[in-house]
mmCIF file of C-alpha atoms in Angstrom:
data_model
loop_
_atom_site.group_PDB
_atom_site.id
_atom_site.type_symbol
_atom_site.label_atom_id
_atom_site.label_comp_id
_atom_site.label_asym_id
_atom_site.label_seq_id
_atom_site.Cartn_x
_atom_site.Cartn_y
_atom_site.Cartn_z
ATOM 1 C CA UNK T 257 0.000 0.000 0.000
ATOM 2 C CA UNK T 258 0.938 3.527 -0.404
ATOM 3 C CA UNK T 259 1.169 4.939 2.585
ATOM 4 C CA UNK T 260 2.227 8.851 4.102
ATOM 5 C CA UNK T 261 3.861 8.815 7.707
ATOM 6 C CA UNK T 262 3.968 11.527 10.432
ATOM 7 C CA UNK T 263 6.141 11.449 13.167
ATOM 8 C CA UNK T 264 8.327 14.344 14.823
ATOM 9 C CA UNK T 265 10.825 11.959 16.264
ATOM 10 C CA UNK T 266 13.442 11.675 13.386
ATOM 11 C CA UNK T 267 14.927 7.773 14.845
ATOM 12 C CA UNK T 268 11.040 6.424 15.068
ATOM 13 C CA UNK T 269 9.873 8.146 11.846
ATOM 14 C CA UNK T 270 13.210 6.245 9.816
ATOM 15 C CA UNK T 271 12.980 2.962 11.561
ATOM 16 C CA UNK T 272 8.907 2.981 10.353
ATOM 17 C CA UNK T 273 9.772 4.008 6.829
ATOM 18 C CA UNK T 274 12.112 1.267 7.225
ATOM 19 C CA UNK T 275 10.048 -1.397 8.464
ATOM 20 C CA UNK T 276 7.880 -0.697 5.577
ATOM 21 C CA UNK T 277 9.583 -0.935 3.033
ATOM 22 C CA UNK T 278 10.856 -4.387 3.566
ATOM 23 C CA UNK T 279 6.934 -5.169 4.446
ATOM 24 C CA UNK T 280 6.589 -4.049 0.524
ATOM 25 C CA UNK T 281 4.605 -1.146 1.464
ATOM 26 C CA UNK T 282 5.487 2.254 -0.439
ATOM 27 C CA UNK T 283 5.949 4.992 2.200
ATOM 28 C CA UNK T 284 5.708 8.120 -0.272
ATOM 29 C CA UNK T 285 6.177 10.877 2.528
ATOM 30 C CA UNK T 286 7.800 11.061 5.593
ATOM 31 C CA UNK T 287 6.959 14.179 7.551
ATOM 32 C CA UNK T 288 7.413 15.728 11.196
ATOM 33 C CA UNK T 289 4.887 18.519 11.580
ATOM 34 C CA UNK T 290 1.454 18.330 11.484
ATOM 35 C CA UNK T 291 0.659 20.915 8.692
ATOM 36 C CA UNK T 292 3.318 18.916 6.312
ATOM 37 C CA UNK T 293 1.411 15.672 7.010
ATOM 38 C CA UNK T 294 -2.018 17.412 5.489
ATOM 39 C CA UNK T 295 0.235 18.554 2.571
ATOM 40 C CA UNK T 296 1.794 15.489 1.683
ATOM 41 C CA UNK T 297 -1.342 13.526 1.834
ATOM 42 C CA UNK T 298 -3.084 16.267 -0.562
ATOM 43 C CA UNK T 299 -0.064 15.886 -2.886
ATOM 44 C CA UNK T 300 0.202 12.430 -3.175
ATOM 45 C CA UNK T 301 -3.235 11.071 -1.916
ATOM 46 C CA UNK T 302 -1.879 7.722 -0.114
ATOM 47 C CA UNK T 303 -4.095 4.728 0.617
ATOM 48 C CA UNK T 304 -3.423 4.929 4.526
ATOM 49 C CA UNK T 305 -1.654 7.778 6.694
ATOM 50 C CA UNK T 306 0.194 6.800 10.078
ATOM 51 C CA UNK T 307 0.127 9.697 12.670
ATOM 52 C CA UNK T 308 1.235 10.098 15.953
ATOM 53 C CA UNK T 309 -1.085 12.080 18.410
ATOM 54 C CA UNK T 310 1.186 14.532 19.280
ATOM 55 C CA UNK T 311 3.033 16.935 16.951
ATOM 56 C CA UNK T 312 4.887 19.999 16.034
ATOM 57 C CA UNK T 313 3.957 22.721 15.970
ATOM 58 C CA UNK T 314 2.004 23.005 19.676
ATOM 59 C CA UNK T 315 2.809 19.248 20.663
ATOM 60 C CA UNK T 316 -0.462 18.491 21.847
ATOM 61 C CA UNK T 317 -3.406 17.154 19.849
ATOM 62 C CA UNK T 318 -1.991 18.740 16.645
ATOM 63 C CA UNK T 319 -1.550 14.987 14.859
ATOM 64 C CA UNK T 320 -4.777 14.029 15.897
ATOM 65 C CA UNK T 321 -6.800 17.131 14.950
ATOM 66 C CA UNK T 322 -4.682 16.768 11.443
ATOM 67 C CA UNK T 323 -5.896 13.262 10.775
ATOM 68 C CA UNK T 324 -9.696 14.403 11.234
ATOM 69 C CA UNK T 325 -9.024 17.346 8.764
ATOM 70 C CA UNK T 326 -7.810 14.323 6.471
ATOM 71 C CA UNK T 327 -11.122 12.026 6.798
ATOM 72 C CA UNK T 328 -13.184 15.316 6.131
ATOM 73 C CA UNK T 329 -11.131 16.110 3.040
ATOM 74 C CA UNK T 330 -10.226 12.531 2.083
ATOM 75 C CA UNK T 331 -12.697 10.178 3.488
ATOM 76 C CA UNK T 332 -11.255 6.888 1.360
ATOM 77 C CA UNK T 333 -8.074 7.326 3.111
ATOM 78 C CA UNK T 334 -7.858 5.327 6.075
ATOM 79 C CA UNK T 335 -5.862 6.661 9.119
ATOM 80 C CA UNK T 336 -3.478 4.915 12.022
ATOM 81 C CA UNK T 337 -3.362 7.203 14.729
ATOM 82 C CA UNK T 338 -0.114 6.481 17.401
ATOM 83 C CA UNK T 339 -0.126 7.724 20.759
ATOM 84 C CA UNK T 340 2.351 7.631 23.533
ATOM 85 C CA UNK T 341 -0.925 7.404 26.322
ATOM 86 C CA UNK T 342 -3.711 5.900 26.260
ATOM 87 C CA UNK T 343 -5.972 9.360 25.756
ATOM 88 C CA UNK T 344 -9.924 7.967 25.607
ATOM 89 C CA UNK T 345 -11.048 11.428 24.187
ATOM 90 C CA UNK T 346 -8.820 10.929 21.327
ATOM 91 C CA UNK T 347 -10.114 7.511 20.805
ATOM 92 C CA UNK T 348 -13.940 8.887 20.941
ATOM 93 C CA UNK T 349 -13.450 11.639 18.278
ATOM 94 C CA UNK T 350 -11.466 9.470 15.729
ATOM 95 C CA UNK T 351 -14.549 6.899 16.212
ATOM 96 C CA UNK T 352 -17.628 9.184 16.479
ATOM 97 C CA UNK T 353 -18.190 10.071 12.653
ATOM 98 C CA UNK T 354 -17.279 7.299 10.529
ATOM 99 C CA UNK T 355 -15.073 4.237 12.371
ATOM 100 C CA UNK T 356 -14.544 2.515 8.680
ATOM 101 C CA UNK T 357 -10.691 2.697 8.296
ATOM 102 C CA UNK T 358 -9.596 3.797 11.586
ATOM 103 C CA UNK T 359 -6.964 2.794 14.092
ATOM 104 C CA UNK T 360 -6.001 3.476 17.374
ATOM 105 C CA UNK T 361 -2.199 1.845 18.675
ATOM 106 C CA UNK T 362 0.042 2.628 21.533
ATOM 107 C CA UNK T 363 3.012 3.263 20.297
ATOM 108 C CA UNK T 364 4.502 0.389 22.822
ATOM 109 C CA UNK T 365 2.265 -1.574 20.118
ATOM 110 C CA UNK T 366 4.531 -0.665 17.130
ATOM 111 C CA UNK T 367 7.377 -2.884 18.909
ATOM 112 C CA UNK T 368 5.147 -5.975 18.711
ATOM 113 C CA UNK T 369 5.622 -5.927 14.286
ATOM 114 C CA UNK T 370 2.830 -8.535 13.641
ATOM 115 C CA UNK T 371 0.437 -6.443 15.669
ATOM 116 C CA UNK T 372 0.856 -3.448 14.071
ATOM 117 C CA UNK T 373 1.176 -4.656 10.578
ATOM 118 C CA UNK T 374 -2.131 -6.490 11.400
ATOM 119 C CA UNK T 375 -3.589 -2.853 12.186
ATOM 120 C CA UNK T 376 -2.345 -1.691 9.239
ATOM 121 C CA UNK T 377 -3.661 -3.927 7.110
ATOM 122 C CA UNK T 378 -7.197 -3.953 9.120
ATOM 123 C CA UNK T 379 -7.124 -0.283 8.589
ATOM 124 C CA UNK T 380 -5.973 -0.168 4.737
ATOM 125 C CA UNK T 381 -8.885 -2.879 4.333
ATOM 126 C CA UNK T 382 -11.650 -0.522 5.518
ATOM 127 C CA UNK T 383 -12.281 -2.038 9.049
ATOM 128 C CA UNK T 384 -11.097 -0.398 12.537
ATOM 129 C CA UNK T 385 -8.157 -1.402 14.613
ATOM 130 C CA UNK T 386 -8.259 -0.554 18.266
ATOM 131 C CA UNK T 387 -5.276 -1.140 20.440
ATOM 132 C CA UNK T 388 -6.832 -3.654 23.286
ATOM 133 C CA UNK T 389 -5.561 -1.348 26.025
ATOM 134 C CA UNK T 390 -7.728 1.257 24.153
ATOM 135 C CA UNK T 391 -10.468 -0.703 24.690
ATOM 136 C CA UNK T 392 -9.934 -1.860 27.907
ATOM 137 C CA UNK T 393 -9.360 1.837 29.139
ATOM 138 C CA UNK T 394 -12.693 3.283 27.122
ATOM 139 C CA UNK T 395 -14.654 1.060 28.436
ATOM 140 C CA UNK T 396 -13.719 0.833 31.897
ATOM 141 C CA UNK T 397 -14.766 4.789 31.616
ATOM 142 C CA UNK T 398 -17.519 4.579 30.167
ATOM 143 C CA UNK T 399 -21.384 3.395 31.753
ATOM 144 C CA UNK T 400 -22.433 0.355 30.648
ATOM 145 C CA UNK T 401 -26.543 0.178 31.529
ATOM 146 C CA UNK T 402 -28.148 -2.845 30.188
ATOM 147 C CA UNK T 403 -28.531 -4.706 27.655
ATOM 148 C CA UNK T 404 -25.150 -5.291 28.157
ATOM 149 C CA UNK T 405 -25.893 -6.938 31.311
ATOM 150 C CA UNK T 406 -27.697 -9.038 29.668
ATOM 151 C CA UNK T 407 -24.743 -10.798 27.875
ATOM 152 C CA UNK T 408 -22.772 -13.881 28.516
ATOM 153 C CA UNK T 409 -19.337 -13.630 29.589
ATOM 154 C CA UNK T 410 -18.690 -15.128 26.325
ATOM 155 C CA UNK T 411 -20.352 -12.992 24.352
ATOM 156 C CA UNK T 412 -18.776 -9.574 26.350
ATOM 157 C CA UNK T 413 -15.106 -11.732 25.530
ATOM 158 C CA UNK T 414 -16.286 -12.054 21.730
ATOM 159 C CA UNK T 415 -17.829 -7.963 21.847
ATOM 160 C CA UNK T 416 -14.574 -6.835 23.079
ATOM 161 C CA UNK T 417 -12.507 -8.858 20.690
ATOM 162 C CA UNK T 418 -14.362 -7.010 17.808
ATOM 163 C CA UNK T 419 -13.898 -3.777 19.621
ATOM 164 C CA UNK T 420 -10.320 -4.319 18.404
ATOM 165 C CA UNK T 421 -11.773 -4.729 14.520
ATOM 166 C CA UNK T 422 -11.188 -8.493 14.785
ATOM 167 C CA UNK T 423 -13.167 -10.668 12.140
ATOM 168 C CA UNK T 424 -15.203 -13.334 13.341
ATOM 169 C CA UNK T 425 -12.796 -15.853 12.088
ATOM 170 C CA UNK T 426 -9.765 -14.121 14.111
ATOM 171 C CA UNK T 427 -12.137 -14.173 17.032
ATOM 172 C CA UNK T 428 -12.488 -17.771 16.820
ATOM 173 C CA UNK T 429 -9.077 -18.686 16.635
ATOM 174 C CA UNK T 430 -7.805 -15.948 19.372
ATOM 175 C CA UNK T 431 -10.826 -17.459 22.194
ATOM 176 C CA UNK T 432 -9.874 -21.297 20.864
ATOM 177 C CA UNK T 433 -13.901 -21.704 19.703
ATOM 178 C CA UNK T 434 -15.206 -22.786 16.409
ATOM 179 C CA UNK T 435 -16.161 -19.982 13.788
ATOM 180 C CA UNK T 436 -19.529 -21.105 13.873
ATOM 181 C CA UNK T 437 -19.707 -20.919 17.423
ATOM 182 C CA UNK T 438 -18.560 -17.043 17.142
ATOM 183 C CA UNK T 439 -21.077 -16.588 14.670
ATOM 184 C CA UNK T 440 -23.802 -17.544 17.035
ATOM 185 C CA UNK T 441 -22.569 -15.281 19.572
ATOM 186 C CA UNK T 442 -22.577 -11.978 17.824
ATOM 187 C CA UNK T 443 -26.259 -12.957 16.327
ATOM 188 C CA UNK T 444 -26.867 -13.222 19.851
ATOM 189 C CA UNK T 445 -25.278 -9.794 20.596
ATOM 190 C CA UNK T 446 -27.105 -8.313 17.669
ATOM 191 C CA UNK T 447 -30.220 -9.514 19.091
ATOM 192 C CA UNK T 448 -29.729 -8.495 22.947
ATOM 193 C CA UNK T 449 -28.687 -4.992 22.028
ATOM 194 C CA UNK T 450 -31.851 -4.228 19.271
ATOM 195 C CA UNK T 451 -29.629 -4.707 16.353
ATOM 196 C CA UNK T 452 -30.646 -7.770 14.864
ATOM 197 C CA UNK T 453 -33.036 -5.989 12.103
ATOM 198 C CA UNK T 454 -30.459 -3.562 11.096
ATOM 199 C CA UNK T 455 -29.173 -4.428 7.594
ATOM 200 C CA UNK T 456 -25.360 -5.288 6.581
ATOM 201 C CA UNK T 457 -22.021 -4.345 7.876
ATOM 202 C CA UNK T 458 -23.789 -1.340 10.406
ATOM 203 C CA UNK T 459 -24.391 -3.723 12.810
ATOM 204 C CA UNK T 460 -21.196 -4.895 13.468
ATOM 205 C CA UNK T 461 -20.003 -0.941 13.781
ATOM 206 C CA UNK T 462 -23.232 -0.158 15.929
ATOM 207 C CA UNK T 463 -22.604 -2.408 18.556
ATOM 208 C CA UNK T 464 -19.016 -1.402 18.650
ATOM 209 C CA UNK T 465 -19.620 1.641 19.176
ATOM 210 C CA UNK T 466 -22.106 1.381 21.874
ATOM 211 C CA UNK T 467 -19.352 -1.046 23.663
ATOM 212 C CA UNK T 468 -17.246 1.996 23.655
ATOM 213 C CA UNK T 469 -19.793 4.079 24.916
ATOM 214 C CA UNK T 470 -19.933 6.396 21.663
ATOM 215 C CA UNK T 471 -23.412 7.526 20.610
ATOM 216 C CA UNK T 472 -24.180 5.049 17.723
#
């Protein structure tokens, strides 16, 4: 994939640009300031964009607010966003317009290769990526009022594995159950949170979202 990457330190941003190249990826920018990741990905329209939070010039939410400008401008282009902390209200805005093509890693995450190449590829594919710690962290501040009380334990371990944009079949082979057996628990989900007459794809999203405790 053709990808443009943002990322102030100059030893993390090289090692990425690195790591993807020998993953076959194209990295066609490789930028340290917020306003030059916006510019490179309006010059050379890339299929994802990796970010980190934090950026030049201010050092605060500048990445972040960068990468919303980008799915406003460029909605097909999907965005891994990299943050030092886990910072839930960072998580909430990436997730409360569109989640399609959206992730969410730790940068402790980017160590762990196979993880975030899986993210990467989850995001480039159209489907979210959500660093478990994320997850764990969002929802843990978030209330939960039934009819998530409702739910097996099984079912909450299957909701919170797609949380993290897992397909059913990774589901099934990360809990050590059957693919069918996943299948039957999100219908289930579907069902116990009012979702199970909503047509396609939505209701996977939907009940993600009300996991996290986002308006869905």
């Amino acid at each position: 994939m053709r990808l443009v990457l943002a990322e102030d330190s100059t030893l993390l941003r090289e090692g990425l640009t690195r790591l993807l190249a020998e993953e076959g990826h194209e990295v066609v920018a490789a930028v340290g300031t917020a306003d030059e990741l916006v510019e490179a990905v309006a010059r050379s329209r890339p299929d994802v964009v990796v970010t980190d939070v934090r950026m030049p010039p201010t050092h605060t939410d500048d990445g972040l607010r960068a990468a919303l400008e980008i799915r406003e401008r460029w909605p097909d282009t999907g965005v891994l966003v990299l943050s030092q902390y886990v910072e839930r209200r960072y998580a909430a805005r990436l997730l409360a317009d569109r989640p399609e093509g959206i992730g969410y890693l730790l940068k402790d995450r980017v160590a762990q290769v196979d993880d975030f190449l899986d993210a990467l590829d989850r995001v480039a594919a159209r489907g979210t990526a959500l660093d478990p710690e994320v997850v764990r962290q969002v929802v843990a501040g978030s209330e939960r009022p039934d009819p998530f009380g409702r739910l097996t334990p099984r079912e909450r371990d299957v909701l919170h594995e797609m949380a993290q944009g897992h397909t059913n079949a990774a589901v099934a082979q990360r809990l050590h159950v059957s693919q069918s057996a996943v299948e039957k628990h999100v219908n289930a989900i579907f069902d116990k949170l009012g979702l199970a007459h909503t047509a396609g794809y939505s209701r996977r999203i939907r009940a993600v979202l009300r996991y996290l405790g986002t308006p869905a």
